[in-house]
Short mmCIF file of C-alpha atoms and ligand atoms in Angstrom, two decimals:
data_model
loop_
_atom_site.label_atom_id
_atom_site.label_comp_id
_atom_site.label_asym_id
_atom_site.label_seq_id
_atom_site.Cartn_x
_atom_site.Cartn_y
_atom_site.Cartn_z
CA MET A 865 0.09 0.08 0.05
CA SER A 866 1.23 3.61 -0.88
CA LEU A 867 1.80 5.93 1.59
CA LYS A 868 1.86 9.10 -1.28
CA ASN A 869 0.45 11.66 -0.06
CA LYS A 870 -0.31 10.77 2.75
CA ASN A 871 -0.23 13.89 5.51
CA ILE A 872 1.75 12.62 8.69
CA VAL A 873 2.51 14.20 12.05
CA LEU A 874 5.22 12.32 13.32
CA GLY A 875 5.82 12.89 17.24
CA VAL A 876 9.57 12.28 18.33
CA THR A 877 9.27 12.39 22.10
CA GLY A 878 12.53 12.39 24.56
CA GLY A 879 14.61 9.06 24.54
CA ILE A 880 17.35 7.98 23.27
CA ALA A 881 15.88 6.28 19.69
CA ALA A 882 14.31 10.02 18.44
CA TYR A 883 17.57 9.84 16.58
CA LYS A 884 15.57 7.74 14.32
CA ALA A 885 13.14 9.72 14.23
CA ALA A 886 15.23 11.16 11.24
CA GLU A 887 15.80 7.98 8.99
CA LEU A 888 12.19 7.72 10.01
CA THR A 889 11.29 11.32 8.23
CA ARG A 890 13.96 10.16 5.56
CA LEU A 891 11.23 7.45 5.17
CA LEU A 892 8.59 8.71 4.77
CA ILE A 893 9.71 11.44 2.34
CA LYS A 894 11.07 8.79 0.04
CA GLU A 895 7.12 7.54 0.24
CA GLY A 896 5.63 9.91 -0.91
CA SER A 897 4.04 11.43 1.91
CA LYS A 898 4.11 14.72 3.92
CA VAL A 899 5.78 14.28 7.03
CA ARG A 900 4.96 17.58 10.11
CA VAL A 901 7.94 16.41 12.82
CA VAL A 902 6.64 17.91 15.88
CA MET A 903 8.88 17.70 18.58
CA THR A 904 8.54 17.11 23.14
CA GLU A 905 10.81 19.71 24.61
CA ALA A 906 13.08 16.83 26.16
CA ALA A 907 13.00 15.06 22.56
CA GLN A 908 14.83 18.46 21.54
CA ALA A 909 17.69 17.19 24.00
CA PHE A 910 18.17 14.19 21.80
CA ILE A 911 18.08 15.32 18.42
CA THR A 912 17.65 18.85 16.84
CA PRO A 913 14.79 20.62 15.25
CA LEU A 914 16.85 21.35 12.62
CA THR A 915 17.25 17.87 11.43
CA LEU A 916 14.26 16.92 11.49
CA GLN A 917 13.13 20.17 9.89
CA ALA A 918 16.40 19.43 6.65
CA LEU A 919 15.17 16.27 5.77
CA SER A 920 10.40 16.53 6.53
CA GLY A 921 10.84 20.23 4.58
CA GLU A 922 8.89 21.93 6.99
CA ALA A 923 9.20 23.56 10.06
CA VAL A 924 9.64 21.59 12.80
CA ARG A 925 6.89 22.54 15.88
CA SER A 926 7.10 21.59 19.59
CA GLU A 927 5.35 24.79 21.66
CA LEU A 928 1.63 24.02 22.02
CA PHE A 929 1.16 28.58 21.75
CA ASP A 930 3.54 29.90 19.06
CA PRO A 931 2.65 33.06 18.26
CA ALA A 932 4.65 32.45 14.83
CA HIS A 933 2.31 29.50 13.58
CA GLU A 934 -0.48 30.07 15.50
CA ALA A 935 -2.42 31.59 12.99
CA ALA A 936 -1.21 29.95 9.88
CA MET A 937 -1.03 26.40 11.02
CA GLY A 938 -2.40 26.00 15.16
CA HIS A 939 -2.39 22.29 16.84
CA ILE A 940 -5.95 22.22 15.84
CA GLU A 941 -5.29 22.55 12.06
CA LEU A 942 -2.26 20.36 12.62
CA ALA A 943 -5.00 17.58 14.05
CA ARG A 944 -7.13 18.14 10.86
CA TRP A 945 -4.45 18.29 8.51
CA ALA A 946 -2.96 14.77 9.97
CA ASP A 947 -3.74 11.34 8.08
CA LEU A 948 -2.31 9.74 10.73
CA VAL A 949 -0.41 10.74 13.71
CA LEU A 950 3.25 8.22 14.85
CA VAL A 951 4.62 9.40 18.07
CA ALA A 952 8.22 7.07 17.38
CA PRO A 953 9.13 6.90 19.82
CA ALA A 954 6.58 6.95 22.57
CA THR A 955 8.29 6.80 26.13
CA ALA A 956 6.75 6.12 29.40
CA ASN A 957 5.81 9.58 29.48
CA LEU A 958 3.86 10.34 26.29
CA LEU A 959 2.02 6.88 26.34
CA ALA A 960 0.82 7.80 30.08
CA LYS A 961 -0.34 11.49 28.73
CA LEU A 962 -1.75 9.79 26.11
CA ALA A 963 -3.85 7.14 28.54
CA HIS A 964 -4.93 9.75 30.48
CA GLY A 965 -5.60 12.54 27.99
CA ARG A 966 -3.40 14.69 29.00
CA ALA A 967 -2.71 18.20 26.95
CA ASP A 968 0.00 19.11 28.75
CA ASP A 969 2.60 20.44 25.43
CA LEU A 970 1.77 20.70 21.16
CA LEU A 971 1.94 16.56 20.47
CA SER A 972 -0.85 15.28 23.80
CA THR A 973 -2.75 18.15 22.66
CA LEU A 974 -3.21 17.58 18.94
CA CYS A 975 -3.09 13.65 19.62
CA LEU A 976 -6.19 14.50 21.43
CA ALA A 977 -7.53 16.82 19.01
CA THR A 978 -7.26 14.36 16.10
CA GLU A 979 -10.01 12.30 14.47
CA ALA A 980 -6.97 10.78 12.60
CA PRO A 981 -5.41 7.20 13.37
CA ILE A 982 -3.22 7.50 16.26
CA ALA A 983 0.25 5.13 15.34
CA VAL A 984 2.95 4.32 18.96
CA ALA A 985 6.14 3.04 18.26
CA PRO A 986 7.24 2.71 21.93
CA ALA A 987 11.12 2.98 23.28
CA MET A 988 11.75 2.60 27.33
CA ASN A 989 14.07 0.71 29.55
CA GLN A 990 13.07 -2.79 29.85
CA GLN A 991 11.48 -2.12 32.95
CA MET A 992 9.36 0.33 32.59
CA TRP A 993 7.46 -1.29 29.74
CA GLN A 994 7.18 -3.94 32.16
CA SER A 995 6.05 -1.82 34.75
CA ASP A 996 1.91 -2.06 35.73
CA ALA A 997 1.71 1.63 35.64
CA THR A 998 2.87 0.98 31.85
CA LYS A 999 0.93 -1.59 30.68
CA ASP A 1000 -2.71 -1.00 32.56
CA ASN A 1001 -1.83 2.39 30.18
CA MET A 1002 -1.52 0.70 26.56
CA LYS A 1003 -4.36 -2.08 28.01
CA ARG A 1004 -6.29 0.92 28.06
CA LEU A 1005 -4.29 2.44 24.05
CA GLN A 1006 -5.23 -0.99 22.52
CA ALA A 1007 -9.06 -0.93 23.82
CA ARG A 1008 -8.39 2.74 21.96
CA ASN A 1009 -7.15 1.76 18.85
CA VAL A 1010 -4.46 2.95 19.27
CA VAL A 1011 -2.29 1.45 16.77
CA ILE A 1012 0.66 -0.22 18.85
CA LEU A 1013 4.12 -0.57 16.65
CA GLY A 1014 6.68 -3.45 18.69
CA PRO A 1015 8.77 -2.21 20.59
CA ASP A 1016 11.48 -5.19 20.07
CA SER A 1017 13.41 -7.02 22.30
CA GLY A 1018 17.23 -6.50 22.54
CA ASP A 1019 19.92 -4.67 24.34
CA GLN A 1020 19.20 -1.06 25.02
CA ALA A 1021 21.27 1.88 25.62
CA CYS A 1022 20.80 1.28 28.84
CA GLY A 1023 23.02 -1.65 28.49
CA GLU A 1024 20.35 -3.41 29.72
CA THR A 1025 19.01 -6.27 27.61
CA GLY A 1026 14.86 -7.13 27.26
CA PRO A 1027 11.60 -5.53 25.99
CA GLY A 1028 11.75 -2.00 24.87
CA ARG A 1029 13.66 -0.80 21.96
CA MET A 1030 11.71 1.13 19.13
CA LEU A 1031 11.26 -0.79 15.97
CA GLU A 1032 14.23 0.21 13.40
CA PRO A 1033 13.10 2.39 11.06
CA ALA A 1034 12.18 0.14 8.10
CA ALA A 1035 9.33 -2.09 10.31
CA ILE A 1036 7.63 0.78 11.24
CA VAL A 1037 7.29 2.27 8.05
CA ALA A 1038 6.62 -1.05 7.33
CA ARG A 1039 3.69 -0.91 9.80
CA ILE A 1040 2.27 2.56 8.69
CA LYS A 1041 1.25 1.05 5.03
CA ASN A 1042 -0.73 -1.32 6.50
CA GLU A 1043 -2.92 1.03 8.05
CA PHE A 1044 -3.73 2.65 5.12
CA ALA A 1045 -4.79 -0.91 3.43
CA PRO A 1046 -7.42 -0.95 2.67
CA LYS A 1047 -10.54 -2.33 4.59
CA ARG A 1048 -10.27 -6.42 3.47
CA LEU A 1049 -13.15 -7.60 5.33
CA GLU A 1050 -15.56 -5.16 5.36
CA ASN A 1051 -18.79 -6.10 5.95
CA LYS A 1052 -17.60 -9.00 7.17
CA ARG A 1053 -18.67 -10.38 10.73
CA ILE A 1054 -16.13 -12.72 13.16
CA LEU A 1055 -16.75 -14.36 15.92
CA ILE A 1056 -14.79 -15.31 18.11
CA THR A 1057 -13.73 -16.95 21.48
CA ALA A 1058 -11.02 -15.85 23.73
CA GLY A 1059 -9.56 -16.96 27.54
CA PRO A 1060 -10.15 -19.84 29.49
CA THR A 1061 -13.32 -20.95 31.08
CA ARG A 1062 -14.11 -22.22 34.87
CA GLU A 1063 -15.83 -24.84 35.60
CA PRO A 1064 -17.67 -24.78 39.16
CA ILE A 1065 -16.07 -27.28 41.37
CA ASP A 1066 -18.59 -25.65 44.34
CA PRO A 1067 -19.22 -21.59 44.99
CA VAL A 1068 -15.78 -20.61 45.90
CA ARG A 1069 -13.45 -23.37 43.15
CA TYR A 1070 -12.77 -23.85 40.04
CA LEU A 1071 -11.57 -25.68 37.48
CA SER A 1072 -9.59 -24.22 34.68
CA ASN A 1073 -6.72 -23.27 32.71
CA ARG A 1074 -3.24 -21.17 31.80
CA SER A 1075 -5.15 -18.98 29.44
CA SER A 1076 -4.47 -15.00 29.45
CA GLY A 1077 -7.15 -13.87 26.19
CA LYS A 1078 -4.41 -12.61 24.28
CA MET A 1079 -4.18 -14.23 21.68
CA GLY A 1080 -8.14 -14.20 21.30
CA PHE A 1081 -8.32 -10.24 22.13
CA ALA A 1082 -5.32 -9.81 19.67
CA MET A 1083 -7.43 -11.24 16.87
CA ALA A 1084 -10.29 -9.36 18.14
CA ILE A 1085 -8.79 -6.04 17.51
CA ALA A 1086 -6.84 -6.61 13.93
CA ALA A 1087 -10.62 -7.98 12.50
CA LEU A 1088 -11.81 -4.79 13.48
CA GLN A 1089 -8.61 -2.69 11.85
CA ALA A 1090 -9.36 -5.24 8.91
CA GLY A 1091 -12.87 -3.63 9.30
CA ALA A 1092 -15.18 -6.80 10.42
CA GLU A 1093 -17.71 -6.32 12.14
CA VAL A 1094 -16.39 -8.34 16.21
CA THR A 1095 -17.33 -10.09 18.28
CA LEU A 1096 -16.19 -11.20 20.83
CA ILE A 1097 -17.62 -14.32 23.58
CA ALA A 1098 -14.92 -14.11 26.00
CA GLY A 1099 -14.11 -16.11 29.42
CA PRO A 1100 -12.58 -14.29 32.76
CA VAL A 1101 -10.06 -12.32 31.79
CA SER A 1102 -8.35 -8.79 32.57
CA LEU A 1103 -8.37 -7.70 29.17
CA GLU A 1104 -10.10 -4.66 27.58
CA ILE A 1105 -11.02 -4.49 24.26
CA ASN A 1106 -11.83 -1.46 21.78
CA LYS A 1107 -15.89 -0.49 22.52
CA ALA A 1108 -16.73 -0.61 18.56
CA VAL A 1109 -16.71 -4.78 19.82
CA ASN A 1110 -19.21 -6.49 20.56
CA ARG A 1111 -18.15 -8.17 23.95
CA ILE A 1112 -20.07 -11.32 26.29
CA ASN A 1113 -18.65 -11.74 28.77
CA VAL A 1114 -18.91 -16.04 30.17
CA GLU A 1115 -17.09 -18.28 32.77
CA THR A 1116 -18.34 -21.38 31.81
CA ALA A 1117 -18.09 -23.82 27.93
CA ALA A 1118 -22.00 -24.08 28.74
CA THR A 1119 -22.57 -20.70 28.13
CA MET A 1120 -19.24 -19.93 25.91
CA HIS A 1121 -21.40 -22.46 23.34
CA THR A 1122 -24.88 -21.45 23.75
CA LYS A 1123 -23.21 -17.38 23.79
CA VAL A 1124 -21.98 -19.18 20.30
CA ILE A 1125 -24.60 -21.00 19.07
CA GLU A 1126 -27.49 -17.79 19.40
CA ASN A 1127 -24.35 -15.02 17.66
CA ILE A 1128 -23.09 -17.73 14.74
CA ASP A 1129 -26.01 -17.40 12.03
CA SER A 1130 -25.14 -14.01 10.84
CA CYS A 1131 -21.53 -15.07 10.83
CA ASP A 1132 -18.98 -15.08 7.43
CA ILE A 1133 -16.37 -16.38 9.63
CA PHE A 1134 -15.16 -18.44 13.34
CA ILE A 1135 -12.49 -18.19 15.01
CA ALA A 1136 -12.03 -19.57 18.25
CA THR A 1137 -8.51 -18.75 20.33
CA ALA A 1138 -10.16 -20.72 23.56
CA ALA A 1139 -8.58 -22.51 25.94
CA VAL A 1140 -12.24 -24.26 26.66
CA SER A 1141 -12.56 -26.46 29.83
CA ASP A 1142 -12.61 -30.19 28.40
CA TYR A 1143 -14.17 -31.31 31.23
CA ARG A 1144 -17.03 -29.64 33.73
CA PRO A 1145 -18.09 -31.60 37.36
CA GLU A 1146 -20.41 -33.51 36.87
CA PHE A 1147 -22.54 -31.39 39.72
CA MET A 1148 -21.83 -28.09 41.47
CA GLU A 1149 -21.62 -28.68 45.26
CA ALA A 1150 -24.16 -25.93 46.49
CA GLN A 1151 -22.07 -25.47 49.74
CA LYS A 1152 -17.53 -24.74 50.28
CA ILE A 1153 -16.28 -28.46 50.36
CA LYS A 1154 -14.52 -29.16 53.61
CA LYS A 1155 -11.64 -30.91 53.94
CA ASP A 1156 -12.90 -33.63 55.87
CA ALA A 1157 -11.63 -36.45 53.91
CA ASP A 1158 -7.92 -37.78 53.10
CA GLN A 1159 -8.75 -38.38 48.89
CA LEU A 1160 -11.07 -36.60 47.38
CA THR A 1161 -12.70 -37.68 43.37
CA LEU A 1162 -14.01 -35.08 41.73
CA SER A 1163 -16.28 -37.12 39.17
CA LEU A 1164 -15.99 -34.89 35.38
CA THR A 1165 -18.69 -34.84 32.30
CA LYS A 1166 -17.67 -33.93 29.18
CA ASN A 1167 -18.72 -30.23 28.36
CA PRO A 1168 -19.54 -29.43 24.23
CA ASP A 1169 -17.09 -29.17 21.45
CA ILE A 1170 -18.03 -25.31 20.66
CA LEU A 1171 -15.83 -25.39 17.42
CA ALA A 1172 -17.31 -29.11 16.13
CA ASP A 1173 -20.52 -28.23 16.58
CA VAL A 1174 -20.52 -24.64 13.84
CA ALA A 1175 -18.14 -26.40 11.68
CA GLY A 1176 -20.41 -29.24 12.14
CA ARG A 1177 -24.05 -26.73 10.88
CA SER A 1178 -25.33 -27.33 7.24
CA SER A 1179 -24.42 -23.34 7.05
CA LYS A 1180 -21.30 -23.67 8.17
CA PRO A 1181 -19.28 -20.13 8.53
CA PHE A 1182 -15.11 -20.25 7.73
CA CYS A 1183 -14.16 -22.31 10.40
CA VAL A 1184 -10.91 -21.49 11.93
CA GLY A 1185 -9.01 -23.32 15.20
CA PHE A 1186 -6.28 -23.21 17.42
CA ALA A 1187 -4.21 -26.58 18.64
CA ALA A 1188 -1.84 -25.76 21.90
CA GLU A 1189 0.51 -28.68 22.03
CA THR A 1190 3.29 -30.05 22.99
CA GLN A 1191 4.52 -32.64 21.14
CA ASN A 1192 4.04 -33.61 17.58
CA LEU A 1193 2.08 -29.96 16.44
CA GLU A 1194 1.76 -31.06 12.46
CA HIS A 1195 0.14 -34.45 13.86
CA TYR A 1196 -2.12 -33.86 15.95
CA ALA A 1197 -3.43 -30.06 14.32
CA ARG A 1198 -3.71 -31.76 10.70
CA GLN A 1199 -5.91 -34.79 12.95
CA LYS A 1200 -8.41 -31.86 14.23
CA LEU A 1201 -8.91 -29.95 11.07
CA ILE A 1202 -10.15 -32.48 9.74
CA SER A 1203 -11.81 -34.48 13.29
CA LYS A 1204 -13.67 -31.14 13.36
CA ASN A 1205 -14.30 -30.39 10.10
CA LEU A 1206 -12.55 -26.78 9.93
CA ASP A 1207 -11.11 -24.62 7.09
CA MET A 1208 -8.02 -23.94 8.08
CA ILE A 1209 -6.13 -25.14 11.82
CA ILE A 1210 -3.04 -22.90 14.17
CA ALA A 1211 -0.74 -24.53 15.79
CA ASN A 1212 1.01 -23.53 18.37
CA PRO A 1213 3.54 -25.28 20.61
CA VAL A 1214 3.06 -24.47 24.37
CA ASP A 1215 5.06 -26.55 25.60
CA ASN A 1216 8.79 -25.08 28.46
CA GLY A 1217 6.24 -22.37 29.98
CA ARG A 1218 5.12 -21.35 25.74
CA GLY A 1219 2.32 -19.99 24.25
CA PHE A 1220 0.57 -19.13 27.30
CA ASP A 1221 -0.10 -16.11 29.21
CA GLN A 1222 3.32 -14.94 27.08
CA GLU A 1223 3.29 -11.96 24.93
CA ASP A 1224 5.32 -13.83 22.24
CA ASN A 1225 3.75 -16.60 20.17
CA THR A 1226 5.27 -18.97 17.30
CA LEU A 1227 2.67 -19.77 15.16
CA HIS A 1228 2.49 -23.11 12.55
CA VAL A 1229 -1.19 -22.68 10.35
CA PHE A 1230 -2.28 -25.75 8.08
CA TRP A 1231 -5.06 -25.69 5.78
CA LYS A 1232 -5.97 -29.05 3.71
CA ASP A 1233 -3.60 -28.18 0.21
CA GLY A 1234 -0.97 -26.13 1.71
CA ASP A 1235 0.44 -24.23 5.11
CA LYS A 1236 2.43 -21.56 6.98
CA ALA A 1237 4.77 -20.70 9.54
CA PHE A 1238 4.86 -18.21 10.98
CA ALA A 1239 8.18 -16.90 13.45
CA THR A 1240 8.06 -15.78 16.97
CA ALA A 1241 6.71 -12.28 17.03
CA PRO A 1242 4.36 -10.78 19.74
CA LYS A 1243 0.48 -11.89 19.38
CA THR A 1244 -0.67 -8.30 17.96
CA GLU A 1245 1.52 -8.80 15.13
CA LEU A 1246 0.69 -12.73 14.64
CA ALA A 1247 -3.30 -11.94 15.00
CA ARG A 1248 -3.02 -8.74 11.74
CA GLN A 1249 -0.53 -11.45 9.73
CA LEU A 1250 -3.75 -14.16 10.57
CA ILE A 1251 -5.71 -11.73 10.13
CA HIS A 1252 -4.46 -11.14 6.98
CA LEU A 1253 -4.10 -14.76 6.15
CA ILE A 1254 -7.80 -16.10 6.95
CA ALA A 1255 -8.58 -12.64 4.72
CA GLU A 1256 -7.46 -14.11 1.90
CA HIS A 1257 -8.84 -17.41 1.84
CA THR A 1258 -12.31 -16.38 2.18
CA LEU A 1259 -12.65 -13.23 -0.40
CA ASN A 1260 -12.32 -15.55 -3.18
O1 C5P B 2075 -9.99 -30.88 20.96
P1 C5P B 2075 -9.44 -29.27 20.99
O2 C5P B 2075 -9.19 -28.98 22.44
O3 C5P B 2075 -6.89 -29.12 21.13
O4 C5P B 2075 -8.99 -27.79 20.21
C1 C5P B 2075 -8.56 -27.15 20.20
C2 C5P B 2075 -10.27 -25.77 19.52
O5 C5P B 2075 -11.28 -26.00 19.52
C3 C5P B 2075 -9.99 -24.79 19.71
O6 C5P B 2075 -10.01 -23.54 18.82
C4 C5P B 2075 -10.80 -24.22 20.85
O7 C5P B 2075 -11.15 -23.44 21.16
C5 C5P B 2075 -11.79 -25.50 20.67
N1 C5P B 2075 -12.57 -26.14 21.73
C6 C5P B 2075 -14.40 -25.59 21.40
N2 C5P B 2075 -15.23 -26.26 21.72
C7 C5P B 2075 -14.21 -27.28 23.54
C8 C5P B 2075 -13.13 -27.41 23.40
C9 C5P B 2075 -12.48 -26.63 22.60
O8 C5P B 2075 -14.56 -24.82 20.96
N3 C5P B 2075 -14.80 -27.91 24.25
#
């Protein structure tokens, strides 16, 4: 997808990766975009406005109330002018300000004032990236559909190693191009299940599993960004989602099954990401079980297979399953593809702590007459690529 004639406001904040904004500006201009750079005060300690002005061919802005510009190109005009606001690098501070809607400088103000999509390329020390506060802020931004580019993992300027490196400028440009790609799933309705289920044993205990819901939620966001109308049936997870997604919360496999069947009729695509409990206690005890006996035997009953039920319908949607396996990945995945009558199965290894409750995933997708392997990458990135793959298979 071309970036030709796109108006991009490039926000640069104060981190060591700010020097990469020069290369990023150059690449965007090379793509044919018009770039207007807005710098925070701290950013100017890392790279001079003059550098970015020379590369973008436009005056660099940093003052909220700038007598020289306010009449011609004030912050509201700049917000309106943008087809995209890209903040790279985005510091923890900028992300916190965005998450809380603060507007105390030009960049944060125009982010609040713009209707254009906002993309951020976080860059910070790995500890700061992994702090609870930053995690909360990222959840909020993701729920608001802010496009999050990276970060990468690796050596950091502070001497530490871990997640927090800004994506390389070329990778940012590749992702930005995708933002302007046509909405490939426009007018498609997608139903997604996500997270674990909880099967009550008694009023205070349940059977469940380690699924965090991250993959399913990432699939929902990617489908939304591809233009689909998305319904997400979520087990108990601590994740937020964009309000444009129709989210239905459930606890048990039985309720997830009911809600899926209630919503499946007009769907074009069904993606079963949920780690549904295969069994549930035969009875839920009315009172908390006391630990009087030395041994306790729970009698379990098989839960309905939601995916197999949907895929067995006469007018079934395009059905995508996940196969989390600790061994013989391809063999079991292909078996499920056939036994559940699926159109596509996404296999992921879950041995040695991989897969469940991780930010990254490694995937291998199989369909009747083909397959595609995806190297380890953030779940959000993989979800985007998977949705594109699904779109390719459903749009003919
Ligand atoms: O058979 P297995 O549980 O490994 O299959 C995994 C796939 O089937 C996943 O896509 C999962 O969401 C779906 N599934 C389901 N209902 C079940 C069990 C699994 O929808 N009861």
